[in-house]
GROMACS .gro file of C-alpha atoms in nm:
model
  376
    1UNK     CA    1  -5.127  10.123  10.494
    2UNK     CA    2  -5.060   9.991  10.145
    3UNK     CA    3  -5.059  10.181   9.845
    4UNK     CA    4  -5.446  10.381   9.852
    5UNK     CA    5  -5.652  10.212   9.564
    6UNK     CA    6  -5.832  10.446   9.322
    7UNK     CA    7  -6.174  10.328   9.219
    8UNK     CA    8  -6.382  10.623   9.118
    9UNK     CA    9  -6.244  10.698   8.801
   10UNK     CA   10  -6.659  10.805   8.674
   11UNK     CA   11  -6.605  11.109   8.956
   12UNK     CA   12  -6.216  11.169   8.801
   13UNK     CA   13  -5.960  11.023   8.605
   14UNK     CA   14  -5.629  11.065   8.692
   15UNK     CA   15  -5.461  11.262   8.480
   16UNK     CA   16  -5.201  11.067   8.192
   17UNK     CA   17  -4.831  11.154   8.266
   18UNK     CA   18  -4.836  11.263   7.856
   19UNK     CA   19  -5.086  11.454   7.957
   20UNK     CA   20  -4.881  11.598   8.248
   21UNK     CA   21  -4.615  11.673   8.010
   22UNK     CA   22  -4.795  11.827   7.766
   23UNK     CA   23  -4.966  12.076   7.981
   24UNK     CA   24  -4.610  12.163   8.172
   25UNK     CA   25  -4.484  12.255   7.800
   26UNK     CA   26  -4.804  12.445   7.732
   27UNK     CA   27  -4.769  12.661   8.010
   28UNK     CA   28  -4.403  12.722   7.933
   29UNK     CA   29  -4.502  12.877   7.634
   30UNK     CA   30  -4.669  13.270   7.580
   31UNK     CA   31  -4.903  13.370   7.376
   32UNK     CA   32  -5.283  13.477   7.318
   33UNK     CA   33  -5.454  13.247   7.062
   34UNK     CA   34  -5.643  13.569   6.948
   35UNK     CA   35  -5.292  13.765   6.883
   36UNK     CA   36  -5.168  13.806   6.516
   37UNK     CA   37  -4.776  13.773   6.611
   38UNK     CA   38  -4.571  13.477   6.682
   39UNK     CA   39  -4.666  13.379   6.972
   40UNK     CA   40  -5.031  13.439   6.963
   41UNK     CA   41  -5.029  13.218   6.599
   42UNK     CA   42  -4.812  12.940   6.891
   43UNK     CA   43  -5.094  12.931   7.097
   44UNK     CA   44  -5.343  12.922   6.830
   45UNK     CA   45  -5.131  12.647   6.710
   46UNK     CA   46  -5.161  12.426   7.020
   47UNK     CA   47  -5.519  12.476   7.067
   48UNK     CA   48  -5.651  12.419   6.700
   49UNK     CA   49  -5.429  12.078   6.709
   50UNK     CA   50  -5.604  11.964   7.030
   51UNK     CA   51  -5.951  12.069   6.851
   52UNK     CA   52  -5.826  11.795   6.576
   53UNK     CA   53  -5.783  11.543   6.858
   54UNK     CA   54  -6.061  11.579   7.031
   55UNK     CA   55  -6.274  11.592   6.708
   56UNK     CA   56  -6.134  11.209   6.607
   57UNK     CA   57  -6.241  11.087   6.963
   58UNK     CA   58  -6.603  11.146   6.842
   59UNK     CA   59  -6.575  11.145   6.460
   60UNK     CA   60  -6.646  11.498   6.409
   61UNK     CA   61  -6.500  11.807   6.232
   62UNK     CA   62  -6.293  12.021   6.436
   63UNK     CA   63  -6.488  12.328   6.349
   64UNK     CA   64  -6.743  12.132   6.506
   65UNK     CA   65  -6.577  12.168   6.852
   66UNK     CA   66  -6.671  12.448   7.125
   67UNK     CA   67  -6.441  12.402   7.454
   68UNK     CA   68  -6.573  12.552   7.773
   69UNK     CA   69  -6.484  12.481   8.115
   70UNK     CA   70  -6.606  12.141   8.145
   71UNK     CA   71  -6.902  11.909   8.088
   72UNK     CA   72  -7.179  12.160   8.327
   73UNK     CA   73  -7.067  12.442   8.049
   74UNK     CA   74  -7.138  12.240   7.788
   75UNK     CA   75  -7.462  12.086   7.913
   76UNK     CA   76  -7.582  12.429   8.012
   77UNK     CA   77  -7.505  12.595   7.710
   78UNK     CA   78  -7.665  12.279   7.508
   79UNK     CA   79  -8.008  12.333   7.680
   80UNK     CA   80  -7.997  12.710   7.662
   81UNK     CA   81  -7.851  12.822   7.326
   82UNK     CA   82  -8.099  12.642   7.101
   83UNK     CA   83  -8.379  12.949   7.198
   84UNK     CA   84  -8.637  12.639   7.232
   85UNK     CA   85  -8.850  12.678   7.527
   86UNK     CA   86  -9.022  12.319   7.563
   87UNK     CA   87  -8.712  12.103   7.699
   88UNK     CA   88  -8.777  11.643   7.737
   89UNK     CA   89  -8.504  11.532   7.961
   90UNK     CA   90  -8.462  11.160   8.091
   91UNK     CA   91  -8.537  11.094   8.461
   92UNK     CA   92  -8.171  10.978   8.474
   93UNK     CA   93  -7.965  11.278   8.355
   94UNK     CA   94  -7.686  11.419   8.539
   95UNK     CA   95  -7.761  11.707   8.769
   96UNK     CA   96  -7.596  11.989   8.557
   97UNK     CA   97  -7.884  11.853   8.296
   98UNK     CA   98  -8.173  11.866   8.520
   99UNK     CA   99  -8.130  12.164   8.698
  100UNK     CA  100  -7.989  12.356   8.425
  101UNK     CA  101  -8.368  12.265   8.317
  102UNK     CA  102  -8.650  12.261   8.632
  103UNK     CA  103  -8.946  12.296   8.451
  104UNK     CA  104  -8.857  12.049   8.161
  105UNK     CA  105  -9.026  11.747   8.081
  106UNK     CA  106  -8.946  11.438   8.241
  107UNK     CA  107  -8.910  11.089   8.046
  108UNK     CA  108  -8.923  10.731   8.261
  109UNK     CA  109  -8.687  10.459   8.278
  110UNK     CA  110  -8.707  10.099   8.339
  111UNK     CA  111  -8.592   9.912   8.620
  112UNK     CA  112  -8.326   9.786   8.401
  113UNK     CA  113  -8.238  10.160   8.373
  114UNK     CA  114  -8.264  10.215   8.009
  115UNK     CA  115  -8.510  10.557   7.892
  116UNK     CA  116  -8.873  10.450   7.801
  117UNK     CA  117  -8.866  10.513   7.384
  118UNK     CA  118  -9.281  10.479   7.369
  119UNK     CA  119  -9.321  10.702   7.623
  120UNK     CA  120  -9.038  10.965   7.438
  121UNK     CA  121  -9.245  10.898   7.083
  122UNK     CA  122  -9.600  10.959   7.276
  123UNK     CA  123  -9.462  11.293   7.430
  124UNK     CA  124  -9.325  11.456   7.139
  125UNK     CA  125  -9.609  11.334   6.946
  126UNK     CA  126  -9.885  11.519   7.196
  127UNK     CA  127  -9.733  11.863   7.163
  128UNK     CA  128  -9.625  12.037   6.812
  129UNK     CA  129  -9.401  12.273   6.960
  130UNK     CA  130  -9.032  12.258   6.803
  131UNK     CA  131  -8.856  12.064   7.134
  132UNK     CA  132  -8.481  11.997   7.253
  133UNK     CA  133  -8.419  11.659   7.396
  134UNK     CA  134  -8.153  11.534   7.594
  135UNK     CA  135  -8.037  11.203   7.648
  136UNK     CA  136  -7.713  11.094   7.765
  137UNK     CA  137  -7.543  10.865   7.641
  138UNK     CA  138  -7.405  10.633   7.955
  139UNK     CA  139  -7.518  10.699   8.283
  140UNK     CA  140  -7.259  10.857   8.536
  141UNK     CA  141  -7.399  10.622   8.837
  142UNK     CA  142  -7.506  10.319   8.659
  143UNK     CA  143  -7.303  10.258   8.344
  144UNK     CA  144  -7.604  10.195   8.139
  145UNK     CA  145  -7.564  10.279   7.788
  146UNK     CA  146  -7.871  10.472   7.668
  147UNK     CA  147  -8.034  10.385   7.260
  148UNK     CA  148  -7.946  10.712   7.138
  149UNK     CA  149  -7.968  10.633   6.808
  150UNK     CA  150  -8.306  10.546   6.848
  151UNK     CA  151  -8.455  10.815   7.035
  152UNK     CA  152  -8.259  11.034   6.768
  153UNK     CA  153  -8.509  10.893   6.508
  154UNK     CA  154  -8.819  10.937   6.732
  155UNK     CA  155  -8.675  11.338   6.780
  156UNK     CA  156  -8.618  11.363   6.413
  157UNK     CA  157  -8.964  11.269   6.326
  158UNK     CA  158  -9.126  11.486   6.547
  159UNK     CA  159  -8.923  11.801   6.408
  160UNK     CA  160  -8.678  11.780   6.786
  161UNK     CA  161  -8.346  11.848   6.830
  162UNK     CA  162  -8.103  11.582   7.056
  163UNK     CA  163  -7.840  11.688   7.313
  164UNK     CA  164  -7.666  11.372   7.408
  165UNK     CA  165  -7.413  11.423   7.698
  166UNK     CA  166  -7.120  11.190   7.637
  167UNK     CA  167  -6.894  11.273   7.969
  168UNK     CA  168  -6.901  10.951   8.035
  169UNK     CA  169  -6.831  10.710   7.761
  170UNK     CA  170  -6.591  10.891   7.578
  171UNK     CA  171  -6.284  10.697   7.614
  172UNK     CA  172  -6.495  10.349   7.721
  173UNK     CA  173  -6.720  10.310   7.387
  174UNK     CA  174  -6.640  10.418   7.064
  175UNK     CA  175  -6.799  10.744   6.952
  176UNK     CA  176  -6.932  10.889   6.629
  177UNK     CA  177  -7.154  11.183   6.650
  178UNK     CA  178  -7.274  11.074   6.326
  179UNK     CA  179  -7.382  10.715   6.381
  180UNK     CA  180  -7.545  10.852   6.683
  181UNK     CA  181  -7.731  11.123   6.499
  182UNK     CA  182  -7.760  11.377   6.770
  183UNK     CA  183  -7.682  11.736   6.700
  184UNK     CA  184  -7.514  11.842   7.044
  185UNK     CA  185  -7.294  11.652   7.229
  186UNK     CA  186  -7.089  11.716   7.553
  187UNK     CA  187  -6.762  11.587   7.651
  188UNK     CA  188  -6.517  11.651   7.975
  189UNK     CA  189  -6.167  11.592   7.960
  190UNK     CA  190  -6.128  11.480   8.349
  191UNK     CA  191  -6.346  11.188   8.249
  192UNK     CA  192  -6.032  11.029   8.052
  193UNK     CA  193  -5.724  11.166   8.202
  194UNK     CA  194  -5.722  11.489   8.118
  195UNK     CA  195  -5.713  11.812   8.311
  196UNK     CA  196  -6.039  11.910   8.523
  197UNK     CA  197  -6.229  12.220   8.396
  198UNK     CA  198  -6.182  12.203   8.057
  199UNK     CA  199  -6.464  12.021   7.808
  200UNK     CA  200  -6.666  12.046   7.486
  201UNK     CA  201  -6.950  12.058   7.322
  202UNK     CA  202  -6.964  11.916   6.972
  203UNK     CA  203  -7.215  12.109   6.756
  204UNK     CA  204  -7.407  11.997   6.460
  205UNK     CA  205  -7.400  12.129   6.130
  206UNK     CA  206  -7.578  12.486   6.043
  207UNK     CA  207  -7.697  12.467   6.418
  208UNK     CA  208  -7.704  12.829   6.571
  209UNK     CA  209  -7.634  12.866   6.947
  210UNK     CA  210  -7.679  13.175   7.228
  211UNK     CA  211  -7.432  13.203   7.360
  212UNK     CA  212  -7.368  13.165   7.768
  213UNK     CA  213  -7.071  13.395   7.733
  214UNK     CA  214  -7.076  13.746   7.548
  215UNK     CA  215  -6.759  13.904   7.499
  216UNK     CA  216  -6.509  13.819   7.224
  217UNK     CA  217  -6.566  13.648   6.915
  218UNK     CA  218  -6.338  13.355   7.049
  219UNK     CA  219  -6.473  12.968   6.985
  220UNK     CA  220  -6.665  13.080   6.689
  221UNK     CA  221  -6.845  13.317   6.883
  222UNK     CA  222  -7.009  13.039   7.085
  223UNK     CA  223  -6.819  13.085   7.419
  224UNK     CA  224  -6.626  13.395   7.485
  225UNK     CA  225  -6.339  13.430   7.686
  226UNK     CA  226  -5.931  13.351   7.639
  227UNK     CA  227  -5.876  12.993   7.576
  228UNK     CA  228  -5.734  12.759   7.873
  229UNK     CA  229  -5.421  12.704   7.650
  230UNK     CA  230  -5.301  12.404   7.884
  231UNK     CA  231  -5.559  12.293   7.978
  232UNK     CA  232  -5.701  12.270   7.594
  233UNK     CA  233  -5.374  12.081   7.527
  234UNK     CA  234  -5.417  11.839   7.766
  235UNK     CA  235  -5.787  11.769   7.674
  236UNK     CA  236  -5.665  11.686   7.329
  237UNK     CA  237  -5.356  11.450   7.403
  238UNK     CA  238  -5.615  11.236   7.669
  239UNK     CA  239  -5.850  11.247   7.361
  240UNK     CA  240  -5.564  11.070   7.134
  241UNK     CA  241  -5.475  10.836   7.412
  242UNK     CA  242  -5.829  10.734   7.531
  243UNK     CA  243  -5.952  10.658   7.152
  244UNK     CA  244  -5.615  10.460   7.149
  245UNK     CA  245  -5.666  10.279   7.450
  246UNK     CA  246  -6.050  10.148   7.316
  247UNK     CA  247  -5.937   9.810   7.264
  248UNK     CA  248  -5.794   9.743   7.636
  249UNK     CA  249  -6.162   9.818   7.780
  250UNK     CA  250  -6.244   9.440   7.706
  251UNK     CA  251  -5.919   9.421   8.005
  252UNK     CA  252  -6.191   9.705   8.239
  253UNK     CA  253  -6.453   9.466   8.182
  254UNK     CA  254  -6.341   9.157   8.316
  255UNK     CA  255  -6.254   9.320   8.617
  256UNK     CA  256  -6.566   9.447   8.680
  257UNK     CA  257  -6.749   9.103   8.614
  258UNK     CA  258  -6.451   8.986   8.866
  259UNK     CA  259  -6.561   9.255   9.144
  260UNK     CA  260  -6.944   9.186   9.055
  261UNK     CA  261  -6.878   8.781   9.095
  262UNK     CA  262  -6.715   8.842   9.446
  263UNK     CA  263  -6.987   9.048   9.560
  264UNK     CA  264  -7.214   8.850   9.490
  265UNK     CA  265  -7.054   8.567   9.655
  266UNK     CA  266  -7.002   8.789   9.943
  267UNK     CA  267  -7.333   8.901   9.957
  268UNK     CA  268  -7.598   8.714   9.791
  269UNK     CA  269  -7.879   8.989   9.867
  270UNK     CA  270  -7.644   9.283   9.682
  271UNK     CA  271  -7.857   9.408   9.400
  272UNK     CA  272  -7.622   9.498   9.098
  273UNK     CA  273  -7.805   9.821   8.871
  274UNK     CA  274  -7.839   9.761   8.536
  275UNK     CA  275  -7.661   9.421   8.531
  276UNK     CA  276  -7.911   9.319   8.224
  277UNK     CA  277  -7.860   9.601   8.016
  278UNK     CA  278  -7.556   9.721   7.790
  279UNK     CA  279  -7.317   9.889   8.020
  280UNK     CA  280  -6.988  10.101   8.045
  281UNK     CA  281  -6.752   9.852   8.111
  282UNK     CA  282  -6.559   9.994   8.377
  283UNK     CA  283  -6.886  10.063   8.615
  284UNK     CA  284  -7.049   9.908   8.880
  285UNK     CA  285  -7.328  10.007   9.125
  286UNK     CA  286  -7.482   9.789   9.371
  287UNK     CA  287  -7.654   9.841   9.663
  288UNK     CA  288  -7.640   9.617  10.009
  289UNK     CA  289  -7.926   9.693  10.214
  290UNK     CA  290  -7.876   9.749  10.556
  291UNK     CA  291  -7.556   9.965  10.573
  292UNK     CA  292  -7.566  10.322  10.466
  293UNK     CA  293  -7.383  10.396  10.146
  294UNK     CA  294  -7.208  10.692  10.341
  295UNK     CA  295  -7.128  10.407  10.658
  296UNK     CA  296  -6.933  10.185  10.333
  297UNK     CA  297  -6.775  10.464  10.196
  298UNK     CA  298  -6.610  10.627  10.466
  299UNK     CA  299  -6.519  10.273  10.606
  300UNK     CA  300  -6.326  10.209  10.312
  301UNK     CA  301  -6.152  10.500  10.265
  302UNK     CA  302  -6.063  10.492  10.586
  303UNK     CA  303  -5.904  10.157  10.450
  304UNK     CA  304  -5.752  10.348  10.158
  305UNK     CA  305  -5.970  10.272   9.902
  306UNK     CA  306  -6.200  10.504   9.701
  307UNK     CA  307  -6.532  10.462   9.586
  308UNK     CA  308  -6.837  10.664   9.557
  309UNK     CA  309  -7.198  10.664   9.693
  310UNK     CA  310  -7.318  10.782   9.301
  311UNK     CA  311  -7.247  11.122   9.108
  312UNK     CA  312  -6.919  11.330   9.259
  313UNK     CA  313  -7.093  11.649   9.145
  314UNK     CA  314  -7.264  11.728   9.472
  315UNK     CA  315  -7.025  11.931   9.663
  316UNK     CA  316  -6.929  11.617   9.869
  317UNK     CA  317  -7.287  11.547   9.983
  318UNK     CA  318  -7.376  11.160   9.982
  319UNK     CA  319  -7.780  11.142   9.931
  320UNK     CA  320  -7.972  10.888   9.800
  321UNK     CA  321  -7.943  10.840   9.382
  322UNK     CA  322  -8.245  11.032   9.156
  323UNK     CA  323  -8.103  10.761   8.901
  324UNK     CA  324  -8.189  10.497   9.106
  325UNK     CA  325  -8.512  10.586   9.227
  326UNK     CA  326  -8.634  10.603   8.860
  327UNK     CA  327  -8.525  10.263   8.834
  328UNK     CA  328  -8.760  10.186   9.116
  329UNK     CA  329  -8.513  10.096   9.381
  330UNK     CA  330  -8.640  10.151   9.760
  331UNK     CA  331  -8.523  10.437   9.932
  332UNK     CA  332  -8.352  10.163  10.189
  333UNK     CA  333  -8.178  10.028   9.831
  334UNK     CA  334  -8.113  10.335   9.714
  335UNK     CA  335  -7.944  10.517  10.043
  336UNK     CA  336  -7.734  10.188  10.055
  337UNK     CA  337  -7.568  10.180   9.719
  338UNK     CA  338  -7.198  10.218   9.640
  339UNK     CA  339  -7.037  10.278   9.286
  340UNK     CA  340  -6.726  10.121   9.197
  341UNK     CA  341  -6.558  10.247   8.885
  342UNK     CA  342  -6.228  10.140   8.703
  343UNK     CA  343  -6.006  10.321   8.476
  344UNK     CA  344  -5.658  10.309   8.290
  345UNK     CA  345  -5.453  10.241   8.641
  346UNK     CA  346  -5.693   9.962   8.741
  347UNK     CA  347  -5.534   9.641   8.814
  348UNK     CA  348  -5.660   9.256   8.970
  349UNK     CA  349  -5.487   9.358   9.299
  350UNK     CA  350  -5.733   9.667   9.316
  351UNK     CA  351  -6.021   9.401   9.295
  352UNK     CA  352  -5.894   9.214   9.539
  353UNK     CA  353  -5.817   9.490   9.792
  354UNK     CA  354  -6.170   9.597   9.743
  355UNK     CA  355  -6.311   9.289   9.820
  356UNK     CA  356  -6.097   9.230  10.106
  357UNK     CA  357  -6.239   9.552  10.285
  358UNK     CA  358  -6.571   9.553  10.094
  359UNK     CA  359  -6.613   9.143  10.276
  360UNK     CA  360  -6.513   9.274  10.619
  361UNK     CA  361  -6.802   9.516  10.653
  362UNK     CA  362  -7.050   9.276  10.541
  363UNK     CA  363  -6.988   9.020  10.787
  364UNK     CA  364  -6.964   9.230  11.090
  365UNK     CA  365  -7.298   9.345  11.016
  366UNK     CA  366  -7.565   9.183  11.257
  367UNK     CA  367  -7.724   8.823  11.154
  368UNK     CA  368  -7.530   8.861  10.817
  369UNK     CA  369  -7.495   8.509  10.837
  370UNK     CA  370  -7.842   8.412  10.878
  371UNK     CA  371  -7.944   8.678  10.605
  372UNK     CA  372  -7.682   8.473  10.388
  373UNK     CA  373  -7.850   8.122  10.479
  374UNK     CA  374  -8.224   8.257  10.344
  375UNK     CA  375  -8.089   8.439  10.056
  376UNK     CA  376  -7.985   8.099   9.939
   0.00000   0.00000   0.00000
């Protein structure tokens, strides 16, 4: 087999060999970040120097920055620390938003897959109470980048606070927490090359949170609990390198319209999500009715290349996309979807290796040919 091709860098990132590096010197090292001697002030060193990284990814303060264990943490502790009780949640979230919530309200989408801003301003606007919304800002299966900005000036006017989870476009679109005027905002460092189970959530000014953790006073007495030292570390150097690396995404994009152009070529029928609305350049999701999304992905690995039927967050379940039923796909188009996504390693020859095993399945599938002809 030739060398496997990675292509599901929304699920994980591989991890940057200075990030590697970092961590390996990290863990060298001993020390508490709560301990008054030498090494404890080492530690505390490292960490509050990766808080100052990952602050300038999203043009925030580092006192601004809470790290947990990852982007669920963060989410979680978003929706639950704020004390308020009525919760508005787009129908697209990620699952750690929408079950951390069950009995929250539920905003639409389009078919284009972008949140429904009359519908936000006509549900905050029907009941007083003091709400949390949460919008993210790119979806995790689709790409498509969400008008935070705007529905922070619907939730502003209507006396709401916004949680915007940012897992993953940090490190594809530029960030400022600022510009986007949200108040909480979660980030993962897996998503751009950093080490999995560490991630943060970026806290506005004078906002008080409950905390998910009791114990020690550490993280501002948001999240208590030793610090991942390492793993902190490595968050912060894959912060520096990702907001460094903004400019090459034009590179990610024009290999996804590459991929998208072949499909399509391939498969005239293949419904791209989202293809008219601002997207993450380094995503793709398209569905091909007719052949499971669990049939393609399994054929293709079995090819050695990896792609994903959707979110990775399931325990390894493939089931048919919430995010894609609010966009009003078909349960036929929505159990047949596959998600391609690029990253830092990505290269033309990955296209093309896709394509080459992505082509084969479509035309051994019965009357493809004559399902070609009509399309046309």
């Amino acid at each position: 087999m030739d060398r496997a091709v990675y292509l599901d860098y929304n699920a994980t990132a591989p991890a940057r060999p200075a990030v590697i590096a970092a961590m390996a010197r990290a863990l060298a090292l001993c020390g508490n970040p709560s301990s008054v001697h030498q090494f404890g002030r080492t530690a505390r060193r490292q960490v509050e120097e990766a808080r100052e990284r990952v602050a300038a990814l999203v043009h925030a303060r580092p006192e601004q920055v809470t790290f947990t264990s990852g982007g669920t943490e963060a989410n979680n502790l978003a929706l639950t620390g704020t004390g308020r009780d009525r919760l508005v949640l787009s129908a697209i979230e990620h699952d750690s938003v929408l079950r951390a919530a069950p009995e929250a309200e539920i905003l639409p989408v389009s078919t284009d897959g972008i949140v429904d801003l009359a519908a936000l301003a006509e549900g905050l606007g029907r009941d007083p109470r003091p709400a949390l919304l949460s919008v993210m800002l790119a979806n995790n299966e689709t790409g498509v980048i969400q008008p935070v900005a705007e529905a922070a000036e619907i939730a502003r006017a209507h006396g709401a606070l916004l949680h915007c989870d940012a897992v993953q476009a940090a490190g594809k679109v530029p960030l400022d927490i600022t510009a986007l005027g949200v108040d909480l905002l979660s980030l993962s460092a897996h998503k751009l090359g950093g080490p999995q189970g560490i991630g943060a959530l970026v806290v506005g000014d004078d906002l008080a949170l409950r905390p998910l953790l009791r114990g020690g006073g550490q993280e501002r007495s948001r999240r208590a609990g030793t610090e991942n030292v390492a793993a902190i570390v490595g968050f912060g150097v894959a912060a520096e390198e990702a907001a460094a690396e903004l400019p090459a995404q034009g590179r990610i994009a024009q290999l996804r319209d590459r991929l998208e152009r072949r499909v399509r070529e391939t498969a005239p029928e293949a419904r791209v999500f989202g293809a008219a609305s601002p997207r993450l350049p380094n995503t793709s999701c398209f569905a091909w009715a007719g052949m499971p999304s669990e049939t393609q992905v399994m054929a293709l690995d079995l090819a050695g290349i990896a792609v994903s039927a959707g979110s990775a967050c399931s325990s390894g379940k493939v089931r048919a996309s919430h995010v894609l039923r609010a966009m009003g796909a078909t349960v036929e188009e929505a159990g047949s979807a596959i998600r391609v996504s690029l990253g830092w390693r990505s290269t033309e020859v990955d296209i093309d290796r896709f394509i080459e095993a992505w082509s084969g399945l479509v035309t051994q599938r019965p009357n493809h040919r004559s399902d070609r002809s009509s399309a046309a």
